[in-house]
Amino acid sequence: MKKIDFAIKHYKDLENILSCPFCQSKLALKNYSLVCLKNHTFNISKKGTVILYKTSKMKENKIYNENLFVNRRNFINGGFYKELHQKISDIVNQYKITTILDMGSGDGTHDIQISHYLNNKNVMIIGVDLAKEGIDLSNDYIDSNYIGIVSDLNHLPLKENSVDLILNILSPSNEKEIKRVLKQDGLIIKVTPKKEYLQELRTSLNIKDYENEKIIEDNIYSKYEVVKKEEIMNTYSIDDESLKYLFNMTPLMNHITHIPSIDFVTIALNIYVLRIKDDKEL
Ligand SMILES: [Zn+2]
């Protein structure tokens, strides 16, 4: 089967939860396009990608380009986030989940690694990202229960109460949209960097620390009900090849021309399992 045919199969299954980014009406599959009730039409590319975004022309992003996502994929596949993938799948396995939305999915590699540990092999994962280069790559996984959609995270092409779980890994998110598309009692798994995350790289390049971990955490506690918090703190030795992947996947490094020489890398992350607070407007 070709990628576009897998996309057709996935979109057929998702027809009930997709909505038009222009008029929010229902999207239905017609041949190789998604068409809304007002005839806004979105074509599915050969790579299986649809742009459900309020523009017909995607600007090429100079930072989040294909090169960044290929390197990101290679680094993730090096096993540095294995504990993260296992911990997230352990959480998912405790609940009755059929649809997962990853906000800021990029090349989709975190999602597909997580899916390997899921007990329920029928869970559908939808990745959304504004970077078309990332989504095109992520649709390499389209023969699994995975589909990547180019979309604005502030205007998701999904109906209200349509997904069981939202994943948000080291990426910005929009709380209003989370609240809108998440089912009642749905879960959010949000992953944020601890101050030690990639500290060896930042120290060697004299780059300042990540935004205050405490400020991020206070913000999360003010907006959500925290069901559970887990932490990951692993320091790995890193070879030259993985270091090259890491260097090229990190937007901070864009203005730096030489790859620093480091022997270790720390992956330090907070994992928050959250629910929407029902007593407060977000
Ligand atoms: Zn429409």
Coordinates of C-alpha atoms and ligand atoms in Angstrom, one line a residue:
M1 CA 0.0 0.0 0.0
K2 CA 1.2 3.5 -0.8
K3 CA 1.4 6.3 1.9
I4 CA -1.5 8.1 0.4
D5 CA -3.7 5.0 0.7
F6 CA -2.8 4.5 4.4
A7 CA -3.7 8.2 4.8
I8 CA -7.1 7.6 3.2
K9 CA -7.7 4.7 5.6
H10 CA -6.8 6.8 8.6
Y11 CA -8.8 9.8 7.5
K12 CA -11.8 7.6 6.9
D13 CA -11.6 6.5 10.6
L14 CA -11.1 10.1 11.7
E15 CA -13.9 11.7 9.7
N16 CA -16.1 12.0 12.8
I17 CA -13.6 14.1 14.8
L18 CA -12.0 16.3 12.1
S19 CA -13.2 19.9 11.4
C20 CA -12.5 22.5 8.8
P21 CA -9.9 25.1 9.9
F22 CA -11.9 27.8 8.1
C23 CA -15.5 27.2 9.1
Q24 CA -15.2 24.4 11.7
S25 CA -17.8 22.2 9.8
K26 CA -17.4 18.5 9.4
L27 CA -14.7 17.3 7.0
A28 CA -15.5 14.3 4.8
L29 CA -13.2 12.2 2.6
K30 CA -13.8 12.7 -1.2
N31 CA -11.4 10.8 -3.4
Y32 CA -7.9 12.1 -2.4
S33 CA -9.2 15.2 -0.5
L34 CA -10.9 16.3 2.7
V35 CA -13.9 18.5 1.9
C36 CA -16.0 20.4 4.4
L37 CA -19.8 21.2 4.2
K38 CA -18.9 24.6 2.6
N39 CA -16.6 23.0 0.1
H40 CA -13.3 24.1 1.5
T41 CA -11.0 21.4 0.1
F42 CA -7.7 20.1 1.4
N43 CA -5.7 17.7 -0.8
I44 CA -3.8 14.7 0.6
S45 CA -0.3 14.7 -0.8
K46 CA 1.6 11.6 -2.0
K47 CA 3.4 11.5 1.3
G48 CA 0.0 11.3 3.0
T49 CA 0.2 14.9 4.4
V50 CA -2.8 17.3 4.5
I51 CA -2.4 21.0 5.4
L52 CA -5.4 21.7 7.6
Y53 CA -4.3 25.3 8.1
K54 CA -5.7 28.6 7.2
T55 CA -3.4 29.3 4.3
S56 CA -2.7 27.6 1.0
K57 CA 1.0 28.5 0.9
M58 CA 3.2 27.2 3.7
K59 CA 6.3 29.4 4.3
E60 CA 9.5 27.5 4.5
N61 CA 10.8 27.7 8.0
K62 CA 14.5 28.4 8.1
I63 CA 15.0 26.8 11.6
Y64 CA 12.5 24.0 11.7
N65 CA 13.6 22.5 8.4
E66 CA 14.0 18.9 7.2
N67 CA 17.6 18.8 8.3
L68 CA 16.6 19.6 11.9
F69 CA 13.9 16.9 11.9
V70 CA 16.1 14.2 10.4
N71 CA 18.7 14.9 13.0
R72 CA 16.0 14.9 15.8
R73 CA 14.8 11.5 14.6
N74 CA 18.3 10.1 14.5
F75 CA 19.0 11.4 18.0
I76 CA 15.7 10.1 19.5
N77 CA 16.4 6.7 17.9
G78 CA 19.7 6.6 19.7
G79 CA 17.8 5.6 22.9
F80 CA 18.4 8.7 24.9
Y81 CA 14.6 9.1 25.6
K82 CA 13.9 5.4 26.1
E83 CA 12.9 6.0 29.8
L84 CA 10.6 8.8 28.7
H85 CA 8.9 6.6 26.1
Q86 CA 8.4 3.8 28.6
K87 CA 7.1 6.1 31.4
I88 CA 4.6 7.7 29.0
S89 CA 3.3 4.4 27.7
D90 CA 3.1 3.0 31.3
I91 CA 0.7 5.9 32.1
V92 CA -1.3 5.5 28.9
N93 CA -1.6 1.7 29.6
Q94 CA -3.4 2.5 32.9
Y95 CA -6.3 4.2 31.2
K96 CA -8.8 3.4 28.5
I97 CA -7.4 5.4 25.6
T98 CA -8.2 5.1 21.9
T99 CA -7.2 8.5 20.5
I100 CA -4.0 10.4 21.3
L101 CA -3.2 13.9 20.0
D102 CA 0.5 15.0 20.0
M103 CA 0.7 18.8 20.0
G104 CA 4.0 19.7 18.4
S105 CA 4.8 16.2 17.1
G106 CA 7.5 17.2 14.6
D107 CA 9.0 14.1 12.9
G108 CA 6.7 11.8 15.0
T109 CA 9.6 9.7 16.4
H110 CA 8.7 10.2 20.1
D111 CA 5.1 9.0 19.2
I112 CA 6.1 5.9 17.3
Q113 CA 8.6 4.9 20.1
I114 CA 5.9 5.3 22.7
S115 CA 3.5 3.3 20.6
H116 CA 5.9 0.3 20.7
Y117 CA 5.2 0.0 24.4
L118 CA 1.4 0.4 24.3
N119 CA -0.6 -2.7 25.3
N120 CA -3.5 -1.6 23.1
K121 CA -2.2 -1.8 19.5
N122 CA -5.3 -0.1 18.2
V123 CA -4.6 3.3 19.8
M124 CA -4.6 6.0 17.0
I125 CA -2.0 8.7 17.4
I126 CA -2.6 12.0 15.6
G127 CA 0.5 14.3 15.4
V128 CA 0.0 18.0 14.7
D129 CA 2.7 20.5 13.9
L130 CA 3.0 23.7 11.9
A131 CA 6.3 22.5 10.3
K132 CA 5.4 20.7 7.1
E133 CA 8.9 19.3 6.9
G134 CA 8.4 17.6 10.2
I135 CA 4.9 16.2 9.3
D136 CA 6.1 14.9 5.9
L137 CA 8.8 12.9 7.7
S138 CA 6.4 11.8 10.4
N139 CA 4.2 10.2 7.7
D140 CA 7.0 7.6 7.2
Y141 CA 5.1 6.0 10.1
I142 CA 1.8 6.1 8.4
D143 CA 1.6 2.3 8.0
S144 CA 1.2 2.2 11.8
N145 CA -1.7 3.7 13.6
Y146 CA -0.2 7.1 13.0
I147 CA -1.1 10.2 11.0
G148 CA 0.6 13.6 11.0
I149 CA -1.3 16.7 10.1
V150 CA 0.0 20.2 9.3
S151 CA -1.9 22.4 11.6
D152 CA -1.9 25.6 13.7
L153 CA -1.7 24.5 17.4
N154 CA -3.9 27.5 18.2
H155 CA -6.6 26.4 15.8
L156 CA -6.7 22.6 15.8
P157 CA -8.7 21.0 13.0
L158 CA -10.6 18.8 15.5
K159 CA -14.0 18.9 17.0
E160 CA -14.8 19.5 20.7
N161 CA -14.4 16.5 23.0
S162 CA -12.7 14.4 20.4
V163 CA -9.5 13.0 21.9
D164 CA -8.8 10.9 25.0
L165 CA -5.2 12.1 25.7
I166 CA -3.0 15.0 24.7
L167 CA 0.7 14.6 24.6
N168 CA 2.9 17.7 24.7
I169 CA 6.6 16.9 24.7
L170 CA 9.1 19.8 25.0
S171 CA 6.8 22.0 22.9
P172 CA 4.6 25.0 23.4
S173 CA 0.8 24.4 23.7
N174 CA -2.4 26.3 23.7
E175 CA -4.5 25.7 26.9
K176 CA -7.7 26.9 25.3
E177 CA -7.4 24.4 22.4
I178 CA -6.4 21.6 24.8
K179 CA -9.6 22.2 26.8
R180 CA -11.7 22.4 23.7
V181 CA -10.6 19.2 21.9
L182 CA -10.0 17.0 25.0
K183 CA -12.8 14.7 26.1
Q184 CA -14.3 15.2 29.5
D185 CA -12.0 13.4 32.0
G186 CA -9.4 13.3 29.3
L187 CA -5.7 13.4 30.3
I188 CA -2.8 15.6 29.3
I189 CA 0.8 14.4 29.5
K190 CA 3.1 17.4 29.4
V191 CA 6.9 17.0 29.3
T192 CA 9.1 19.9 30.2
P193 CA 12.9 20.3 30.6
K194 CA 14.6 20.3 34.0
K195 CA 17.4 22.7 34.5
E196 CA 19.9 20.0 34.0
Y197 CA 18.6 19.0 30.5
L198 CA 21.4 19.1 28.0
Q199 CA 23.5 21.0 30.6
E200 CA 26.8 19.7 29.2
L201 CA 26.0 21.1 25.8
R202 CA 24.9 24.5 27.1
T203 CA 27.9 24.8 29.4
S204 CA 30.4 24.1 26.7
L205 CA 28.7 26.7 24.5
N206 CA 28.1 29.3 27.2
I207 CA 24.4 29.3 26.6
K208 CA 22.3 30.3 29.5
D209 CA 20.1 27.9 31.5
Y210 CA 16.5 27.0 30.4
E211 CA 13.7 29.2 31.6
N212 CA 13.2 28.8 35.3
E213 CA 11.8 25.3 36.0
K214 CA 9.9 26.6 39.0
I215 CA 8.0 29.2 36.9
I216 CA 7.0 26.6 34.4
E217 CA 5.8 24.3 37.2
D218 CA 3.9 27.1 39.0
N219 CA 2.2 27.9 35.7
I220 CA 1.2 24.2 35.2
Y221 CA -0.2 23.9 38.8
S222 CA -2.2 27.1 38.3
K223 CA -3.8 25.9 35.1
Y224 CA -4.3 22.2 35.6
E225 CA -5.1 19.5 38.2
V226 CA -1.9 17.6 38.6
V227 CA -2.7 13.9 38.8
K228 CA 0.9 12.8 39.0
K229 CA 4.4 14.1 38.4
E230 CA 7.4 12.0 37.4
E231 CA 11.0 12.9 36.8
I232 CA 13.7 11.6 34.6
M233 CA 17.4 12.2 35.2
N234 CA 19.9 10.2 33.1
T235 CA 23.4 11.1 32.0
Y236 CA 24.6 9.2 29.0
S237 CA 28.0 9.0 27.3
I238 CA 27.6 10.3 23.8
D239 CA 29.6 9.5 20.7
D240 CA 30.5 11.9 17.9
E241 CA 27.7 10.7 15.6
S242 CA 25.0 11.2 18.2
L243 CA 26.5 14.5 19.2
K244 CA 26.3 15.7 15.6
Y245 CA 22.6 14.7 15.6
L246 CA 22.0 16.5 18.9
F247 CA 23.8 19.6 17.7
N248 CA 21.8 19.8 14.5
M249 CA 18.4 19.2 16.1
T250 CA 18.8 22.0 18.6
P251 CA 17.5 25.4 17.4
L252 CA 19.7 27.2 19.9
M253 CA 22.8 26.0 17.9
N254 CA 21.8 27.7 14.8
H255 CA 24.3 30.5 15.0
I256 CA 27.2 28.3 16.2
T257 CA 29.4 26.9 13.5
H258 CA 31.5 24.3 15.4
I259 CA 30.3 21.2 17.2
P260 CA 31.4 21.3 20.8
S261 CA 33.4 18.5 22.2
I262 CA 31.4 16.8 25.1
D263 CA 31.5 13.2 26.3
F264 CA 28.3 13.1 28.3
V265 CA 24.7 14.4 27.9
T266 CA 22.1 14.7 30.5
I267 CA 18.4 14.0 29.7
A268 CA 16.5 15.6 32.6
L269 CA 12.8 15.9 32.2
N270 CA 9.6 16.5 34.2
I271 CA 6.5 14.5 33.2
Y272 CA 3.2 15.9 34.4
V273 CA 0.0 13.9 34.1
L274 CA -2.8 16.5 34.1
R275 CA -6.5 17.0 33.9
I276 CA -8.4 20.2 33.1
K277 CA -9.6 22.1 36.2
D278 CA -13.3 22.2 35.8
D279 CA -13.8 25.1 38.2
K280 CA -11.8 27.7 36.2
E281 CA -11.9 29.3 32.8
L282 CA -8.5 28.9 31.1
Ligands
ZN1 ZN -15.0 24.9 5.7

